[in-house]
Amino acid sequence: LNTAQPSTVATMAQQVRPVVVAMTLLAVSLGITAAAAFAPAAVKHLASYPSSALSLASNGEPSHSLPFFAAPAFSSASNPTGAAASGTPQSATVTLRLPLGTLFDGRDYTFVTESNVRGYEWTAKETDILLDDLMDAALGNLGGAEPGGDLGLGASVRDSANASPLAMITDYELSQIVLVPTSDWDPSSLGLGNRYDVYDGQQRLVTLNLLLAGLRDSFRSEADELNARKGGGGKRAVALSATADEIGGMLMPAKVRKEDVPRIALRRRDDVLLRRILTGVGSIEDLQGDDDGKDAALSVASPTQTYSKLTPKQRSNLLSPLSPANARIFHNFVRLSDRLASLTTRERLRLLDYVVERVHLLVCIPETSRIARNIVMSQGRRGMDNEPVDDFKGLVCFRYTVEEGDMYRTFDMWDALAAEPPSDSDGPAGISSAAGDAPGVVVTEPVGRDVVASACLLRASASLRTKIRSRGGDEVYEWERWLRQELWLRNRRQSQHQQQQPWQGKDFFVEEIEPASVALRKLRAGRWDDFAFLSKTSISRKKDGMTKQRREMAIARLEFLRDVVAGVTSAKEAEIAVLELLLRAEEDYESGDEIGALVRYLDELLPMIEVWTLWMALARPSPMQRHARVFALLDAMDDLDAVGSTATEVSGGVGEMANSLRECMDGYEFGATAGGKRLAAAVLKRMNFHLLAEEKKGAPLGSKAETASVDLIQQQWPNQGEGEEWANRIGNLALVSSPPPRGGGRAKKRASDSSSWESKRKRYEKEPWPLTCQLAELDQWDVDMVRDQQRNLVSLMGLAWSLENL
């Protein structure tokens, strides 16, 4: 290249660049990090030549540029990004125990929250707990004004004669914070120092900054009041001002001829009020809004001192255009300022000294972001810690979304979706409370963060056809691979239709994460009417083939799947296939396309999922075997014409699957474990639904169906050998709407009476379940009756699950 003519270089560039782009897209789809690492280097080399040599392809059209998602944020679990991945020298993980005064001194430790996407979430409750602990440790029994009045600053605040024996005698350990060095610190403009990305500890660090800001403003206000007196404030006012300036230097560490740097900075949208509070100078707009002339009294040199004096209308004007995190920062700062105002000068000074000198944090600085994430995960999940789904949220909202406005809009929509849902008895909600705090954000309904994480896990497993482990935090790498695969496929499809706007993270959330999360919430809550294709109105759309009988049978099968997946560990993988079927059926129904596909989903695929889920629950195969069945079901959804061949191929033949199920059902000890009883309840409920459907009767709904459990019919066995053989078989179990009475004393006597056959008969004949009512027709219950019931149930299983039609 160095000796070639410019025309030759242009020709070579035109030929090589499409190859580089192709290699990058191949790496995205296959997860090959070597090709992804090569592509940017090759493009960088070509970029050293004039842009005119690279701008046109051989046909005169603009050449393809690298997509915005060319470089993954996390290449893989085994090859993380960071210092180790970039070729820079690696350093060991460092853990230091530092007092807050050292941590907040100078610019050696400044913080940002680029990776902590959850935002500031502490409320007045958590803030009060922290301040109470610090005040108890710092002040001991000095909780209010001293009898002799305020001490002058000339008196020693560390005078042991006046101090409480409980005050300032022990250090306060504020747990661990996890930091990762950033690469954007510029010494030429910022001076010597370091900036760290906070992976854990954001809530504590922000609240400590608010506490120090409140102390600063309290000393500054007192100094201003002294200076306003006739004759000036004297040495006391000078000392108070110096103390306020010292705290201000901790919050905004200054350097001569260098740019200002705050101690901690949140994301731009959430940092508005925090930045004002740290500087101690608000905006003039903070004080606008009243028409009665009260604003003039608030116009002081440092408006943040007066935040607690704002009227409700002024607070509304200040907070309404800002994010919820800004509102929490404002309320916590006002709360801290009000509580500090009730302390004497000496108490505030003692608290300041204690916070600076005796409050310690364990500062952990790992060498890579992946190690930082694993450290945070290993500390336990206490409700405010980052979890893998929060890292994925950051990728979707910020790394893979182009426009800043779209980033925060997607962020708000994710928060609204992950908000705490209402109870199922309240019914579906149209919009969450979190969504109400973000103008223009509308989400179908809140589902909770755990459901969003589960939906991502299930959908990524289905899309990638791979088992994703949900431990250790490594699932975020697979989630990113799922995201990048969808980006590549969708953008490739859009490029064929000449669409200019790229399909990006915001579209991924709306089209993939939100529908899957809402559907999973409905599935786990059993809210079948909330699915459009299963609603009662769907029966009126005869063109879709939905009949009352088909709808009721589909709901019965889905109820069985829900009960088994929730109660049996060996069948939990089936939820991948169930969620995928629900999403596809809902999409086909609402779009009106593929009219026959909905019927085939319900009549062919859903029974197959049900049978294989039953087999997984009874046979307890290995995880590899379970995933093989699930992925085969997903392949069948992609090719409905191959449903029959898929079943035969995976199960090894119709007869083999049917015989395996019968053998497992006949020998399974259902009553021996709690999980076995839950499985028995699901199986018996499904068999009862089958009988009710044949008689064209409606199935029990509501609490009777939700609380149904199994009752051991015969508990006392004259022959010990017969008891060991038959006591826990399904033939000795009856489905009941409520468990028999238990307890001691009279309750124990009633329980003993209720175990007699006559007592059970009276209870069974009142049950809404046909199989249980049939038992009430028997005069006695012994081992022969158990054998007969066992044969009948194993035979009924073949009819309920249509084993002969597999």
XYZ file of C-alpha atoms in Angstrom, residues 522-539 546-564 578 581-582 585-586 598 601-603 606-607 610 682 685-690 693 697-702 705-706 769 801:
67
model
C -49.947 -13.120 32.199
C -48.754 -16.696 31.847
C -47.498 -16.976 35.419
C -50.626 -15.297 36.803
C -52.986 -17.440 34.693
C -54.658 -14.389 33.140
C -55.703 -16.140 29.943
C -58.499 -13.705 29.040
C -55.854 -10.966 28.720
C -54.451 -12.715 25.640
C -56.375 -11.487 22.611
C -56.500 -14.914 20.950
C -57.860 -16.520 24.156
C -60.350 -13.814 25.117
C -64.043 -14.534 24.951
C -64.394 -12.085 22.076
C -62.035 -14.237 20.000
C -64.819 -16.809 19.608
C -61.438 -20.195 17.444
C -64.381 -22.034 19.003
C -65.544 -22.249 22.585
C -64.381 -25.844 22.873
C -60.951 -25.070 21.391
C -60.534 -22.092 23.708
C -61.459 -24.049 26.850
C -59.146 -26.922 25.932
C -56.272 -24.510 25.245
C -56.794 -22.863 28.634
C -56.848 -26.286 30.356
C -53.558 -27.214 28.727
C -51.974 -23.879 29.570
C -53.125 -24.192 33.192
C -51.444 -27.586 33.388
C -48.235 -26.211 31.879
C -48.258 -23.262 34.269
C -48.700 -25.504 37.310
C -45.995 -27.963 36.260
C -44.769 -21.998 26.145
C -46.006 -20.157 21.442
C -48.037 -17.491 23.264
C -50.164 -16.969 18.572
C -50.884 -13.465 19.855
C -53.344 -20.147 15.159
C -50.536 -23.774 17.276
C -53.420 -24.765 19.566
C -54.310 -28.156 18.076
C -49.679 -26.984 22.313
C -50.576 -30.686 22.875
C -47.917 -30.465 27.066
C -51.546 -30.549 38.261
C -56.615 -31.260 37.705
C -55.859 -31.781 34.018
C -57.620 -35.171 34.018
C -60.655 -33.625 35.672
C -60.705 -30.878 33.035
C -60.718 -33.604 30.375
C -64.919 -31.146 28.739
C -69.331 -28.772 31.710
C -67.322 -25.780 32.785
C -64.185 -26.291 34.837
C -63.887 -24.846 38.379
C -62.298 -21.418 38.343
C -60.996 -18.930 40.879
C -58.709 -24.146 41.064
C -55.821 -22.085 42.431
C -63.815 -32.492 40.703
C -53.140 -36.326 26.601
